[in-house]
Amino acid sequence: QLQLQESGPGLVKPSETLSLTCTVSGGAISSSTYHWGWIRQPPGKGLEWIGSIYYSGSTYYNPSLKSRVTMSVDTSKKQFSLKLTSVTAADTAVYYCARVYCCDSSGPFDYWGQGTLVTVSS
Amino acid sequence: EIVLTQSPGTLSLSPGERATLSCRASQSVSSSYLAWYQQKPGQAPRLLIYGASSRATGIPDRFSGSGSGTDFTLTISRLEPEDFAVYCCQQYGSSPATFGQGTRLEIK
């Protein structure tokens, strides 16, 4: 059974960089079939696609966040990562990593991590 | 970007009843790349439907999706107690992928 697990600091100061890693177990990250994505959900609000990455390193970002987002993949560790720079309180959210099941680089997402709450506060 | 508007915001029904949830897109969704998710408090979303009408692995057949273009529907034929949750739609045919704001399905 494929499992994804997010890890990283739960508290980030304003203007600093948010860094999260997603570790994949129970399956291959380097499969040519799948993309891997990050999605976030501010408290009490809806979901927002942040971006996706292919095992080769090809990336696809939401234009609204593109100037601040960098995603990378380490197939040897079965991990992919997210960096979001210059964070503000508006970036406070539960951050999910997920696998793209088919069809496109940004959905649908069939396997999800449990999510990690990142709070931006001084 | 494509804006997805879900209605109603909250739907109050009883177990055994039929639920019909709507997702309307501000532009046509390419290739019917429309998915539905179920989300319970404190949990990650669960993929129910993709490609507007294909059930994801392990999803009971009481869940069905339909629609094309700008109008999509999720139907739950006979509500079970575990079906009361928030449901959201996602389009992934145009970048950026976007999600609807969700419909809360609550027990009447």
Tab-separated table of C-alpha atoms in Angstrom:
chain	number	residue	atom	x	y	z
A	1	GLN	CA	0.000	0.000	0.000
A	2	LEU	CA	1.449	3.322	-1.079
A	3	GLN	CA	2.005	5.780	1.757
A	4	LEU	CA	3.109	9.399	1.747
A	5	GLN	CA	4.367	11.311	4.764
A	6	GLU	CA	5.062	15.028	5.015
A	7	SER	CA	7.789	16.325	7.297
A	8	GLY	CA	9.154	19.735	8.181
A	9	PRO	CA	8.852	22.612	10.646
A	10	GLY	CA	5.391	23.425	11.928
A	11	LEU	CA	6.261	27.043	12.595
A	12	VAL	CA	7.949	29.453	10.187
A	13	LYS	CA	8.642	33.129	10.731
A	14	PRO	CA	7.307	35.754	8.318
A	15	SER	CA	9.622	36.471	5.368
A	16	GLU	CA	11.446	33.175	5.862
A	17	THR	CA	11.336	30.010	3.737
A	18	LEU	CA	8.938	27.147	4.310
A	19	SER	CA	10.547	23.772	3.567
A	20	LEU	CA	8.700	20.470	3.491
A	21	THR	CA	9.612	16.963	2.378
A	22	CYS	CA	7.339	14.130	1.349
A	23	THR	CA	8.616	10.575	1.766
A	24	VAL	CA	7.019	7.867	-0.357
A	25	SER	CA	6.876	4.264	0.824
A	26	GLY	CA	5.249	1.126	-0.486
A	27	GLY	CA	5.775	2.087	-4.109
A	28	ALA	CA	8.121	3.644	-6.614
A	29	ILE	CA	8.554	7.400	-6.954
A	30	SER	CA	10.417	7.005	-10.219
A	31	SER	CA	7.583	5.378	-12.101
A	32	SER	CA	7.017	6.987	-15.490
A	33	THR	CA	3.290	6.840	-14.834
A	34	TYR	CA	2.933	9.312	-12.034
A	35	HIS	CA	3.471	12.914	-11.092
A	36	TRP	CA	3.694	14.039	-7.462
A	37	GLY	CA	2.075	17.146	-6.075
A	38	TRP	CA	1.685	19.583	-3.228
A	39	ILE	CA	-1.698	20.956	-2.197
A	40	ARG	CA	-2.508	23.230	0.725
A	41	GLN	CA	-5.606	24.106	2.715
A	42	PRO	CA	-5.799	27.207	4.926
A	43	PRO	CA	-7.762	26.609	8.134
A	44	GLY	CA	-11.472	26.428	7.351
A	45	LYS	CA	-10.935	27.073	3.644
A	46	GLY	CA	-10.705	25.182	0.376
A	47	LEU	CA	-7.858	23.355	-1.298
A	48	GLU	CA	-5.209	25.046	-3.446
A	49	TRP	CA	-2.880	23.249	-5.856
A	50	ILE	CA	0.680	24.487	-5.319
A	51	GLY	CA	2.517	22.482	-7.939
A	52	SER	CA	3.594	19.086	-9.229
A	53	ILE	CA	6.830	17.337	-10.117
A	54	TYR	CA	7.774	14.364	-12.272
A	55	TYR	CA	10.493	11.904	-11.275
A	56	SER	CA	12.711	13.384	-13.988
A	57	GLY	CA	12.539	16.755	-12.243
A	58	SER	CA	10.073	18.469	-14.557
A	59	THR	CA	7.975	20.895	-12.556
A	60	TYR	CA	4.589	22.544	-12.927
A	61	TYR	CA	3.651	25.409	-10.635
A	62	ASN	CA	0.535	27.386	-9.869
A	63	PRO	CA	1.158	30.804	-11.472
A	64	SER	CA	-0.096	32.536	-8.332
A	65	LEU	CA	2.799	31.028	-6.352
A	66	LYS	CA	5.354	30.419	-9.088
A	67	SER	CA	7.694	33.254	-8.119
A	68	ARG	CA	8.080	31.814	-4.603
A	69	VAL	CA	7.920	28.035	-5.154
A	70	THR	CA	10.626	25.489	-5.870
A	71	MET	CA	10.012	21.760	-5.987
A	72	SER	CA	12.641	19.038	-6.252
A	73	VAL	CA	12.823	15.258	-6.224
A	74	ASP	CA	15.374	12.777	-4.844
A	75	THR	CA	14.537	9.377	-6.306
A	76	SER	CA	17.265	7.604	-4.316
A	77	LYS	CA	15.571	8.651	-1.077
A	78	LYS	CA	12.047	8.347	-2.541
A	79	GLN	CA	11.377	11.925	-1.515
A	80	PHE	CA	10.146	15.109	-3.116
A	81	SER	CA	10.307	18.531	-1.564
A	82	LEU	CA	8.683	21.940	-1.490
A	83	LYS	CA	10.252	25.298	-0.755
A	84	LEU	CA	8.125	28.419	-0.454
A	85	THR	CA	10.002	31.664	0.074
A	86	SER	CA	9.004	34.980	1.675
A	87	VAL	CA	6.102	33.495	3.595
A	88	THR	CA	3.374	35.552	5.225
A	89	ALA	CA	0.444	34.719	7.489
A	90	ALA	CA	-1.560	33.964	4.322
A	91	ASP	CA	0.647	30.905	3.810
A	92	THR	CA	-0.559	29.334	7.064
A	93	ALA	CA	-2.224	26.088	6.013
A	94	VAL	CA	-2.246	22.332	6.163
A	95	TYR	CA	0.154	21.203	3.459
A	96	TYR	CA	-0.488	17.878	1.741
A	97	CYS	CA	1.670	15.870	-0.595
A	98	ALA	CA	-0.121	13.550	-2.981
A	99	ARG	CA	0.262	11.310	-6.016
A	100	VAL	CA	-1.301	12.237	-9.320
A	101	TYR	CA	-3.234	9.174	-10.461
A	102	CYS	CA	-3.380	9.820	-14.156
A	103	CYS	CA	-4.321	12.022	-17.006
A	104	ASP	CA	-2.432	15.254	-16.272
A	105	SER	CA	0.291	16.745	-14.110
A	106	SER	CA	-2.094	18.374	-11.641
A	107	GLY	CA	-4.740	15.813	-10.936
A	108	PRO	CA	-6.551	13.770	-9.949
A	109	PHE	CA	-4.806	12.919	-6.668
A	110	ASP	CA	-5.402	9.378	-5.423
A	111	TYR	CA	-2.931	8.923	-2.566
A	112	TRP	CA	-2.438	11.685	-0.002
A	113	GLY	CA	-0.226	12.247	2.991
A	114	GLN	CA	-1.918	12.945	6.300
A	115	GLY	CA	-1.065	16.637	5.976
A	116	THR	CA	1.082	18.881	8.120
A	117	LEU	CA	0.017	22.198	9.593
A	118	VAL	CA	2.468	24.994	8.936
A	119	THR	CA	1.878	28.212	10.848
A	120	VAL	CA	3.557	31.450	9.814
A	121	SER	CA	4.069	33.591	12.883
A	122	SER	CA	6.809	35.481	14.644
B	1	GLU	CA	-8.097	30.385	-14.129
B	2	ILE	CA	-11.246	28.285	-13.959
B	3	VAL	CA	-13.440	29.041	-10.954
B	4	LEU	CA	-15.510	26.154	-9.636
B	5	THR	CA	-18.713	27.023	-7.795
B	6	GLN	CA	-20.332	24.286	-5.741
B	7	SER	CA	-23.936	24.222	-4.610
B	8	PRO	CA	-25.532	24.002	-2.241
B	9	GLY	CA	-23.109	25.147	0.423
B	10	THR	CA	-24.715	22.811	2.927
B	11	LEU	CA	-27.040	19.894	2.264
B	12	SER	CA	-29.050	18.365	5.112
B	13	LEU	CA	-30.328	14.858	4.441
B	14	SER	CA	-31.098	11.628	6.258
B	15	PRO	CA	-29.425	8.234	5.844
B	16	GLY	CA	-31.004	6.318	2.984
B	17	GLU	CA	-31.827	9.465	1.026
B	18	ARG	CA	-30.330	10.506	-2.301
B	19	ALA	CA	-27.822	13.349	-2.442
B	20	THR	CA	-27.179	15.492	-5.503
B	21	LEU	CA	-24.240	17.890	-5.418
B	22	SER	CA	-23.420	20.402	-8.141
B	23	CYS	CA	-20.138	21.809	-9.424
B	24	ARG	CA	-20.270	24.569	-12.034
B	25	ALA	CA	-17.183	25.813	-13.862
B	26	SER	CA	-16.613	29.357	-15.107
B	27	GLN	CA	-15.258	27.909	-18.375
B	28	SER	CA	-15.553	24.562	-20.087
B	29	VAL	CA	-13.461	21.868	-18.404
B	30	SER	CA	-11.138	20.337	-20.944
B	31	SER	CA	-11.564	16.605	-21.599
B	32	SER	CA	-14.002	16.370	-18.671
B	33	TYR	CA	-10.990	16.451	-16.378
B	34	LEU	CA	-13.163	16.869	-13.291
B	35	ALA	CA	-12.686	15.011	-10.005
B	36	TRP	CA	-14.674	14.728	-6.793
B	37	TYR	CA	-13.213	14.260	-3.326
B	38	GLN	CA	-14.642	13.483	0.082
B	39	GLN	CA	-13.025	15.063	3.121
B	40	LYS	CA	-13.752	14.349	6.770
B	41	PRO	CA	-12.532	16.550	9.659
B	42	GLY	CA	-8.826	16.197	10.300
B	43	GLN	CA	-8.333	13.903	7.301
B	44	ALA	CA	-6.873	14.242	3.844
B	45	PRO	CA	-9.256	14.297	0.883
B	46	ARG	CA	-10.260	10.945	-0.624
B	47	LEU	CA	-10.606	10.626	-4.381
B	48	LEU	CA	-14.090	9.428	-5.349
B	49	ILE	CA	-14.556	10.250	-9.040
B	50	TYR	CA	-12.203	11.290	-11.836
B	51	GLY	CA	-12.781	12.053	-15.492
B	52	ALA	CA	-16.231	13.315	-14.425
B	53	SER	CA	-17.717	9.825	-14.163
B	54	SER	CA	-15.074	7.175	-13.420
B	55	ARG	CA	-15.079	5.783	-9.901
B	56	ALA	CA	-11.719	5.561	-8.190
B	57	THR	CA	-10.479	2.243	-6.863
B	58	GLY	CA	-12.511	0.916	-3.943
B	59	ILE	CA	-15.278	3.509	-4.166
B	60	PRO	CA	-18.774	2.056	-3.644
B	61	ASP	CA	-21.142	2.157	-6.590
B	62	ARG	CA	-23.596	4.353	-4.689
B	63	PHE	CA	-21.264	7.209	-5.715
B	64	SER	CA	-21.636	8.362	-9.310
B	65	GLY	CA	-20.516	11.361	-11.293
B	66	SER	CA	-21.914	12.932	-14.420
B	67	GLY	CA	-21.688	16.039	-16.533
B	68	SER	CA	-19.521	17.749	-19.095
B	69	GLY	CA	-18.537	21.205	-20.217
B	70	THR	CA	-19.318	23.502	-17.319
B	71	ASP	CA	-21.874	21.515	-15.305
B	72	PHE	CA	-21.032	18.475	-13.229
B	73	THR	CA	-22.916	16.460	-10.623
B	74	LEU	CA	-21.983	14.027	-7.875
B	75	THR	CA	-24.808	11.725	-6.844
B	76	ILE	CA	-24.885	9.495	-3.784
B	77	SER	CA	-27.785	7.133	-4.360
B	78	ARG	CA	-28.475	6.015	-0.781
B	79	LEU	CA	-26.684	7.825	1.984
B	80	GLU	CA	-24.812	5.768	4.541
B	81	PRO	CA	-23.831	7.250	7.944
B	82	GLU	CA	-20.181	7.407	6.856
B	83	ASP	CA	-21.030	9.557	3.823
B	84	PHE	CA	-21.662	12.709	5.852
B	85	ALA	CA	-18.630	14.860	5.090
B	86	VAL	CA	-17.455	17.733	2.902
B	87	TYR	CA	-17.295	17.111	-0.858
B	88	CYS	CA	-15.236	19.177	-3.255
B	89	CYS	CA	-14.649	19.142	-6.966
B	90	GLN	CA	-11.394	19.759	-8.805
B	91	GLN	CA	-10.690	20.555	-12.451
B	92	TYR	CA	-7.307	19.524	-13.791
B	93	GLY	CA	-7.818	20.165	-17.475
B	94	SER	CA	-6.497	23.717	-17.458
B	95	SER	CA	-3.600	25.166	-15.538
B	96	PRO	CA	-3.749	26.024	-12.767
B	97	ALA	CA	-5.780	23.142	-11.387
B	98	THR	CA	-8.489	24.539	-9.150
B	99	PHE	CA	-10.837	23.258	-6.472
B	100	GLY	CA	-14.361	24.216	-5.541
B	101	GLN	CA	-15.099	25.598	-2.099
B	102	GLY	CA	-16.939	22.451	-1.027
B	103	THR	CA	-20.424	21.253	-0.110
B	104	ARG	CA	-21.015	20.147	3.460
B	105	LEU	CA	-23.310	17.128	3.641
B	106	GLU	CA	-24.808	16.955	7.114
B	107	ILE	CA	-27.221	14.643	8.879
B	108	LYS	CA	-30.737	16.020	9.060
